[in-house]
PDB file of C-alpha atoms in Angstrom:
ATOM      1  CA  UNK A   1     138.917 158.029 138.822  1.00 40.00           C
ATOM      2  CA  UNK A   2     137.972 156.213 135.579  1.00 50.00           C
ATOM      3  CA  UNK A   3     138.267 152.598 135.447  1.00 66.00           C
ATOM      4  CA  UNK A   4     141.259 151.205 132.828  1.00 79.00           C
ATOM      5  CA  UNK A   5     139.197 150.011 129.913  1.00 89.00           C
ATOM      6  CA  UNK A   6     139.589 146.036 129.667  1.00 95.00           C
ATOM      7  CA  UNK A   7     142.247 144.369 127.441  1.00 96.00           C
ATOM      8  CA  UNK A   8     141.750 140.877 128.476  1.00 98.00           C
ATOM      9  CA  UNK A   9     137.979 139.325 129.243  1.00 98.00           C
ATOM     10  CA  UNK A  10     138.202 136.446 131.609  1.00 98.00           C
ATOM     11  CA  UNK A  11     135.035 134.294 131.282  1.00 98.00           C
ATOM     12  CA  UNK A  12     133.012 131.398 133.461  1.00 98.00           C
ATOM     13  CA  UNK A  13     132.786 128.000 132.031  1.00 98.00           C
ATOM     14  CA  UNK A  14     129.213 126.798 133.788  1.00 98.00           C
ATOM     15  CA  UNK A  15     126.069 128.932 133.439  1.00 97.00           C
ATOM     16  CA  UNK A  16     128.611 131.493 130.925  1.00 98.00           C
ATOM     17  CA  UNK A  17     129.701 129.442 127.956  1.00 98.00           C
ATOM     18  CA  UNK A  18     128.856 126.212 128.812  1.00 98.00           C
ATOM     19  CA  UNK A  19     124.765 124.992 129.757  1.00 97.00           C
ATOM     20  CA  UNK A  20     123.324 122.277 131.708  1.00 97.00           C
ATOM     21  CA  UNK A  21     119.749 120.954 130.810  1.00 97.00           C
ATOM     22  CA  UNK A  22     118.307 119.901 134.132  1.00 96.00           C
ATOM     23  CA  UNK A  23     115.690 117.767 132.247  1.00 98.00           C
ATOM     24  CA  UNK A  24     119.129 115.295 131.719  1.00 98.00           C
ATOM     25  CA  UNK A  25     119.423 114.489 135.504  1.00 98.00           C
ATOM     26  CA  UNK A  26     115.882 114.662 136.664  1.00 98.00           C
ATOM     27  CA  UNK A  27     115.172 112.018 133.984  1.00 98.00           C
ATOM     28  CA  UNK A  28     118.085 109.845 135.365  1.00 98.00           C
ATOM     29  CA  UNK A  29     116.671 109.926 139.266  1.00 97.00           C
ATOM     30  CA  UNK A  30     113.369 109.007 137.835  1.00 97.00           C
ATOM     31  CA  UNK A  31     114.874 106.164 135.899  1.00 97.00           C
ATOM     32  CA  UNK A  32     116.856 104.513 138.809  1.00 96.00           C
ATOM     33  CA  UNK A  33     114.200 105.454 141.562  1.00 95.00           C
ATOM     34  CA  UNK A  34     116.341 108.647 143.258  1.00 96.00           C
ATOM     35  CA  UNK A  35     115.046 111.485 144.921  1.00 95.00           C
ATOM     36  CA  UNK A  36     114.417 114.360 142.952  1.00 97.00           C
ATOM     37  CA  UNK A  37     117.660 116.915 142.897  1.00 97.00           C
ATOM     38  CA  UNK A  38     119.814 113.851 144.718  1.00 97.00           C
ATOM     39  CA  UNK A  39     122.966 113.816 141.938  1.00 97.00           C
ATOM     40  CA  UNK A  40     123.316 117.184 142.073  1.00 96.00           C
ATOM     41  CA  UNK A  41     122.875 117.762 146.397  1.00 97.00           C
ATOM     42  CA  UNK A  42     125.282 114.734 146.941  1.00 97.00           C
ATOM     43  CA  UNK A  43     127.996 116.054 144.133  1.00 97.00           C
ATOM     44  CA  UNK A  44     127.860 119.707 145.123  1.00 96.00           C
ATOM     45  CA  UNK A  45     128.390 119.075 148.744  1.00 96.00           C
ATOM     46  CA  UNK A  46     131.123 121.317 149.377  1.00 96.00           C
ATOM     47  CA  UNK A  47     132.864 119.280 151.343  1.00 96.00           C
ATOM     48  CA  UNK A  48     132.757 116.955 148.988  1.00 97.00           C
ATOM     49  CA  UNK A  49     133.211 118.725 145.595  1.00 97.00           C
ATOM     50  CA  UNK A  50     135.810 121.557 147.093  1.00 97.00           C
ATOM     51  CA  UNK A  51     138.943 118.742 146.894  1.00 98.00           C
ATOM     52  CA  UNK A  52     138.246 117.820 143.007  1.00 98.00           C
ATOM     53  CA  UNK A  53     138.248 121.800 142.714  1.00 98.00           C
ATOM     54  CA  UNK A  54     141.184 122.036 143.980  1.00 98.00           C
ATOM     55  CA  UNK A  55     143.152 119.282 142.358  1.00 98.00           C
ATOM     56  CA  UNK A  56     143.647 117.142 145.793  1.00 98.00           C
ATOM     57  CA  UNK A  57     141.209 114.580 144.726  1.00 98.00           C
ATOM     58  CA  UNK A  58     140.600 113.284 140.756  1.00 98.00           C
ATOM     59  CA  UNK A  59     137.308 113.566 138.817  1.00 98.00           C
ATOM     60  CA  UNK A  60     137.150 109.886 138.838  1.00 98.00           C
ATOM     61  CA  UNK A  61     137.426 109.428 142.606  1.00 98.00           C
ATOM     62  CA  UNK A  62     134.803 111.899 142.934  1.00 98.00           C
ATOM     63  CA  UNK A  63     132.520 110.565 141.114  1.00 98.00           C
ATOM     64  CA  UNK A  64     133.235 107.545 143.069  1.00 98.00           C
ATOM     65  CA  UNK A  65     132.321 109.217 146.090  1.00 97.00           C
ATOM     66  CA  UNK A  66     128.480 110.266 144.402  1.00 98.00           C
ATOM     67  CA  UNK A  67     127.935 107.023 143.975  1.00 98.00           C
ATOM     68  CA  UNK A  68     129.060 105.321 147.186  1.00 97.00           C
ATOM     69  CA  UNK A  69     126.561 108.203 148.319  1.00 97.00           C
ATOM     70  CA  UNK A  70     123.718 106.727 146.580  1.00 96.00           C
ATOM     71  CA  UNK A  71     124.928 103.202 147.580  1.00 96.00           C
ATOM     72  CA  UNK A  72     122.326 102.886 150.846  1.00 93.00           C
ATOM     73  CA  UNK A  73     119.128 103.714 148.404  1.00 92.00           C
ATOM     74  CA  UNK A  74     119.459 101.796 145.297  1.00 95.00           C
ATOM     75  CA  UNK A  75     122.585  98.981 145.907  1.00 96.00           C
ATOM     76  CA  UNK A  76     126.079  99.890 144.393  1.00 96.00           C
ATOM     77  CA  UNK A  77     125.086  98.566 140.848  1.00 96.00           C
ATOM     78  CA  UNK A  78     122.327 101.148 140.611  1.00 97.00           C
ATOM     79  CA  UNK A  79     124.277 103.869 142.061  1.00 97.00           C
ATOM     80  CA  UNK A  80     127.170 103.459 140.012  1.00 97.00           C
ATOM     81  CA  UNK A  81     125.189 102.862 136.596  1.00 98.00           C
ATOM     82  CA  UNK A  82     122.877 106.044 137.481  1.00 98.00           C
ATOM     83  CA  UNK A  83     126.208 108.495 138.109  1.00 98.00           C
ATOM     84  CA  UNK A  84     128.135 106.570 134.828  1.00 97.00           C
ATOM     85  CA  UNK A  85     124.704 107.810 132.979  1.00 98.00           C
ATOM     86  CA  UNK A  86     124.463 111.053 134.143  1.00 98.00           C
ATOM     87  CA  UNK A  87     128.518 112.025 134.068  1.00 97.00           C
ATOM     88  CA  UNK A  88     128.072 111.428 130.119  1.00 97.00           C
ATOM     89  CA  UNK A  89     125.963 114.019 129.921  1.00 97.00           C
ATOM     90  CA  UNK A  90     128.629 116.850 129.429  1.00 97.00           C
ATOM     91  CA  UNK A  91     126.449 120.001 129.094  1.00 97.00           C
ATOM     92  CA  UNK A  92     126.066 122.197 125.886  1.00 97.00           C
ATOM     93  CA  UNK A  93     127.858 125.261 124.868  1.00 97.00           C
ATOM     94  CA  UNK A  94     126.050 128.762 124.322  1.00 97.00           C
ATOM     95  CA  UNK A  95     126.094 129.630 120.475  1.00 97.00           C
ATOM     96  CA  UNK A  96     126.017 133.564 120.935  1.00 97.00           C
ATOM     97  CA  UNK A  97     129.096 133.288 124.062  1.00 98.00           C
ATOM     98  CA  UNK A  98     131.088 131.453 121.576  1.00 98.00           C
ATOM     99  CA  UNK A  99     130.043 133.943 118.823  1.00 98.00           C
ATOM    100  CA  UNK A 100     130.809 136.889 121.222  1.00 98.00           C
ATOM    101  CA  UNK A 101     134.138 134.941 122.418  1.00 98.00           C
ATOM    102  CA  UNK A 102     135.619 134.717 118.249  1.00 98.00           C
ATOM    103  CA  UNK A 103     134.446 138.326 117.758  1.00 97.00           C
ATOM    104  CA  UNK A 104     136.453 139.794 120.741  1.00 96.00           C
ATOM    105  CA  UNK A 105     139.593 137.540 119.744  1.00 97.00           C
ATOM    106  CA  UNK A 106     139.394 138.981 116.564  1.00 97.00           C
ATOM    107  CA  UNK A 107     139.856 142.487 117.640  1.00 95.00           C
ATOM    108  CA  UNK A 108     143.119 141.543 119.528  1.00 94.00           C
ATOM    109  CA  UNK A 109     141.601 141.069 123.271  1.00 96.00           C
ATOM    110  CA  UNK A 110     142.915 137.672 124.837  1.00 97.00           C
ATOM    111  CA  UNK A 111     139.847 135.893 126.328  1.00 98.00           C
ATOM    112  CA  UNK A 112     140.094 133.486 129.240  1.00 98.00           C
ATOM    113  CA  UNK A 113     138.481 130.878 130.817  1.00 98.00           C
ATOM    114  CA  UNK A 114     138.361 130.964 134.559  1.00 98.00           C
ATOM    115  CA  UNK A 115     136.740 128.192 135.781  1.00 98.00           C
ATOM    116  CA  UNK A 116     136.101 125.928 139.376  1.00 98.00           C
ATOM    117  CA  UNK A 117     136.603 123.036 137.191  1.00 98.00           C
ATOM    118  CA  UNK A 118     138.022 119.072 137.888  1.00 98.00           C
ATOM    119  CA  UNK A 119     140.849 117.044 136.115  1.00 98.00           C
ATOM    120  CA  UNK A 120     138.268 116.445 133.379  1.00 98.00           C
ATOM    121  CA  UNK A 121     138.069 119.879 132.282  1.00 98.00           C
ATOM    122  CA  UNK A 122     140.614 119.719 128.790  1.00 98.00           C
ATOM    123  CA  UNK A 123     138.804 116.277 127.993  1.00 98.00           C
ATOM    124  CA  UNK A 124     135.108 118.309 127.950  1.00 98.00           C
ATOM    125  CA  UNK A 125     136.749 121.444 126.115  1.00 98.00           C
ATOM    126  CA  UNK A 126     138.231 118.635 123.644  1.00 97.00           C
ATOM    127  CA  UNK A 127     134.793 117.132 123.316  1.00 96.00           C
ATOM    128  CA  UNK A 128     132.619 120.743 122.983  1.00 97.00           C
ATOM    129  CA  UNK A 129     134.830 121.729 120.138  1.00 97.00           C
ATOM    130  CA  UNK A 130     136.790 124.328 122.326  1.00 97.00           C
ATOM    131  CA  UNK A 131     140.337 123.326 121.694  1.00 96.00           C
ATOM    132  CA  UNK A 132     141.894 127.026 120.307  1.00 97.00           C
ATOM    133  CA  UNK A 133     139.010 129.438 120.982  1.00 98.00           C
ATOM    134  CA  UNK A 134     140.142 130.565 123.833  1.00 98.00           C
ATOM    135  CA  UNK A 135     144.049 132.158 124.614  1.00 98.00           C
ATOM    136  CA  UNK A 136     144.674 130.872 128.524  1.00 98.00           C
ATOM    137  CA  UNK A 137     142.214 127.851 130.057  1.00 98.00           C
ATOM    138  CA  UNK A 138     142.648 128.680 133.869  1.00 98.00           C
ATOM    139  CA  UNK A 139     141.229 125.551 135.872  1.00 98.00           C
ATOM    140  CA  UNK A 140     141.144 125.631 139.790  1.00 98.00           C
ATOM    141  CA  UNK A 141     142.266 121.898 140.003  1.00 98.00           C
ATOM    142  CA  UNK A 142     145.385 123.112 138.442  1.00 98.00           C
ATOM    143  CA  UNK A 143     145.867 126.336 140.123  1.00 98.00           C
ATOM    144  CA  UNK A 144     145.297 124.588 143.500  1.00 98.00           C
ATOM    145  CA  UNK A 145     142.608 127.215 144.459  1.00 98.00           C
ATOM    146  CA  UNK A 146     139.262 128.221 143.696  1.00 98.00           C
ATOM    147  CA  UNK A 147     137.156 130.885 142.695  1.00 98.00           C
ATOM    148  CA  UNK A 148     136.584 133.498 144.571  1.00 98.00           C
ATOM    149  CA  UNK A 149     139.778 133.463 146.151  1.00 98.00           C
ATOM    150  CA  UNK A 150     142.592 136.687 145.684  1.00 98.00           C
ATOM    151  CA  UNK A 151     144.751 133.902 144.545  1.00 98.00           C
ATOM    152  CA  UNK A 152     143.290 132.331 141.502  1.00 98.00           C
ATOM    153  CA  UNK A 153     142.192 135.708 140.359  1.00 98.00           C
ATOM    154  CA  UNK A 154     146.129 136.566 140.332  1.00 98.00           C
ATOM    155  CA  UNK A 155     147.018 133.247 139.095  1.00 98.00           C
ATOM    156  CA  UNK A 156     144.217 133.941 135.997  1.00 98.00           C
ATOM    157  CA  UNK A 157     145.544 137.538 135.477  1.00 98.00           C
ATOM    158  CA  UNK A 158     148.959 136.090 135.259  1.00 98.00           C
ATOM    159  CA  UNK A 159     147.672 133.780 132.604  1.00 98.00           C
ATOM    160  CA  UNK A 160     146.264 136.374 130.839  1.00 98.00           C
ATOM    161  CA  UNK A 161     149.606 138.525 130.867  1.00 98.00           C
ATOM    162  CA  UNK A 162     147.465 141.214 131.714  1.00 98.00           C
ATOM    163  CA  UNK A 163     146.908 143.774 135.055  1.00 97.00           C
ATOM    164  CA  UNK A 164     143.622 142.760 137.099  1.00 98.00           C
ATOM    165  CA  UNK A 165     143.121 146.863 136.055  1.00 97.00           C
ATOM    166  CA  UNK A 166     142.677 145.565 132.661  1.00 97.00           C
ATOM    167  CA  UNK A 167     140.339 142.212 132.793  1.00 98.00           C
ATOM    168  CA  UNK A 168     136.889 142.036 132.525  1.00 98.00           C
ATOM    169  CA  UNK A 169     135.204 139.329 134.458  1.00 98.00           C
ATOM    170  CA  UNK A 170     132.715 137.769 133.576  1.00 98.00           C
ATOM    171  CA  UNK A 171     130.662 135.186 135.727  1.00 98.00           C
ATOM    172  CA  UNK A 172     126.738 134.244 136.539  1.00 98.00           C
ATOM    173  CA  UNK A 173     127.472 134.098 140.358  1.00 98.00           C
ATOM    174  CA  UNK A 174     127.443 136.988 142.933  1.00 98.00           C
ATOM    175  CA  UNK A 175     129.908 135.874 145.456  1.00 98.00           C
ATOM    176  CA  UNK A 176     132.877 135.226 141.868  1.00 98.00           C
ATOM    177  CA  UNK A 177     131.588 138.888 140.985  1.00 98.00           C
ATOM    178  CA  UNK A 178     132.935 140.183 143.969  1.00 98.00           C
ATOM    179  CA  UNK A 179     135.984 138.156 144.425  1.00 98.00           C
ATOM    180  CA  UNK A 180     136.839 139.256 141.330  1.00 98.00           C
ATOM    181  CA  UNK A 181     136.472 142.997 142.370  1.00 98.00           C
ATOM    182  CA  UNK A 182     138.254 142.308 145.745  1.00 98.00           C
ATOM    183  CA  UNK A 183     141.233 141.399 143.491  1.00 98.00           C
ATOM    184  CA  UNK A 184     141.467 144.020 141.083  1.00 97.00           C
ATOM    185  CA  UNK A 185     139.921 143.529 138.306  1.00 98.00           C
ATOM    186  CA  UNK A 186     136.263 144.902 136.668  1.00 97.00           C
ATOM    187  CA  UNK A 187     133.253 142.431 137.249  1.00 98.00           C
ATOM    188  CA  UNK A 188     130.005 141.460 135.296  1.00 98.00           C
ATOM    189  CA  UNK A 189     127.433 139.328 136.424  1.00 98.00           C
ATOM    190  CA  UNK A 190     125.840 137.255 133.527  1.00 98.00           C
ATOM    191  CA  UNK A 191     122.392 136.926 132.800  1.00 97.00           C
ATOM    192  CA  UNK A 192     121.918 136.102 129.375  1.00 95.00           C
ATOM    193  CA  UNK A 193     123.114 136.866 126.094  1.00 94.00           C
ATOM    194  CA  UNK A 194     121.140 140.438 126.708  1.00 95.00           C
ATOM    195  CA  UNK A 195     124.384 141.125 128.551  1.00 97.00           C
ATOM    196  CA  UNK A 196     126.668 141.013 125.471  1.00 97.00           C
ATOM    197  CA  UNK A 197     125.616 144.566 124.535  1.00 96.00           C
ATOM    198  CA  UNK A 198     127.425 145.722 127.696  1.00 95.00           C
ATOM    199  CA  UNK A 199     130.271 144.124 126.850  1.00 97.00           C
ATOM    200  CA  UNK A 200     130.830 145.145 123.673  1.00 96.00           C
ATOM    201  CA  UNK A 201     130.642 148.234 124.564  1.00 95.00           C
ATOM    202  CA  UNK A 202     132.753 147.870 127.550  1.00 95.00           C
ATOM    203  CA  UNK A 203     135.711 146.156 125.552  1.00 94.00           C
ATOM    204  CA  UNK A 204     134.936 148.591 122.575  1.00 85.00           C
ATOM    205  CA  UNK A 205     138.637 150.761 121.854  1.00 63.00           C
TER     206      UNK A 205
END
């Protein structure tokens, strides 16, 4: 049976729309003496980043947390002054997604963001120019559950005011590809802005 075509495109925030220079935080270890690839190890520790995804635990406290981390190797001035540095660092957006994102708004297709963001989230959208380019903002620290859980893909849909029949997903990582196909809806994993032609063509009425 053919697929629904897509009404509503739901997009990732990190590695989609929004860009992270890894030059920023290599620079900063080198600075303050830290092992190469320590910021990112100690913040992405799932058991450490999965409660400020969820919305048990505040951006602030888990930054905290890095930091207390890197305590033991460079004293808590150093540690704290190194994770202040690299948490201004906010990322850059992606010219041709936010192109791509006005273009499909304009046709009359409500665009999402579905994101494994913190509390911080509105503050960076506020700060990247975001505020009103996007219909529904669909955060994981509000929702109280992550990507790629059933749940937040029906929380998202529900956002959206549209069937998971009818939303296009879009995200760079496998395993939110197929949670999003587990729960209903149609899936694209991102690889660039080559991918746009695809989904023109795949929201094209």
């Amino acid at each position: 049976m053919a697929r629904e075509r897509p009404t509503a495109l739901l997009l990732d925030f990190d590695g989609v729309l929004r860009h992270w220079d890894p030059a920023v935080a290599a620079g900063i270890e080198r600075e303050y003496g830290l092992s190469a690839g320590v910021l990112g190890e100690i913040a992405m520790h799932w058991g450490r980043l999965q409660p400020v995804l969820t919305g048990q635990v505040s951006h602030a406290d888990w930054v905290s947390s890095v930091a207390d981390a890197l305590t033991e190797s460079v004293g808590p001035d150093r540690a704290r002054a190194a994770v202040q540095q690299w948490q201004r660092y906010r990322g850059e957006l992606d010219a041709d997604v936010l192109a791509f994102v006005r273009e499909v708004r304009a046709t009359g297709v409500r665009v999402g963001l579905g994101t494994n963001a913190t509390d911080l989230l509105d503050t960076d959208l506020a700060e990247l120019g975001l505020v009103g380019e996007l219909d529904v903002v669909v955060n994981s620290s509000v929702v109280g559950v992550h990507k790629p859980a059933k749940e937040y893909f029906q929380a998202a849909c529900a956002a959206l005011e549209t069937p998971p029949a009818r939303v296009l997903f879009v995200d760079d990582e496998d395993w939110a590809v197929r949670g999003a196909r587990a729960a209903g809806l149609s899936a694209y994993r991102w690889s660039g802005p080559e991918g746009l032609r695809y989904l023109r063509a795949a929201l094209a009425h």
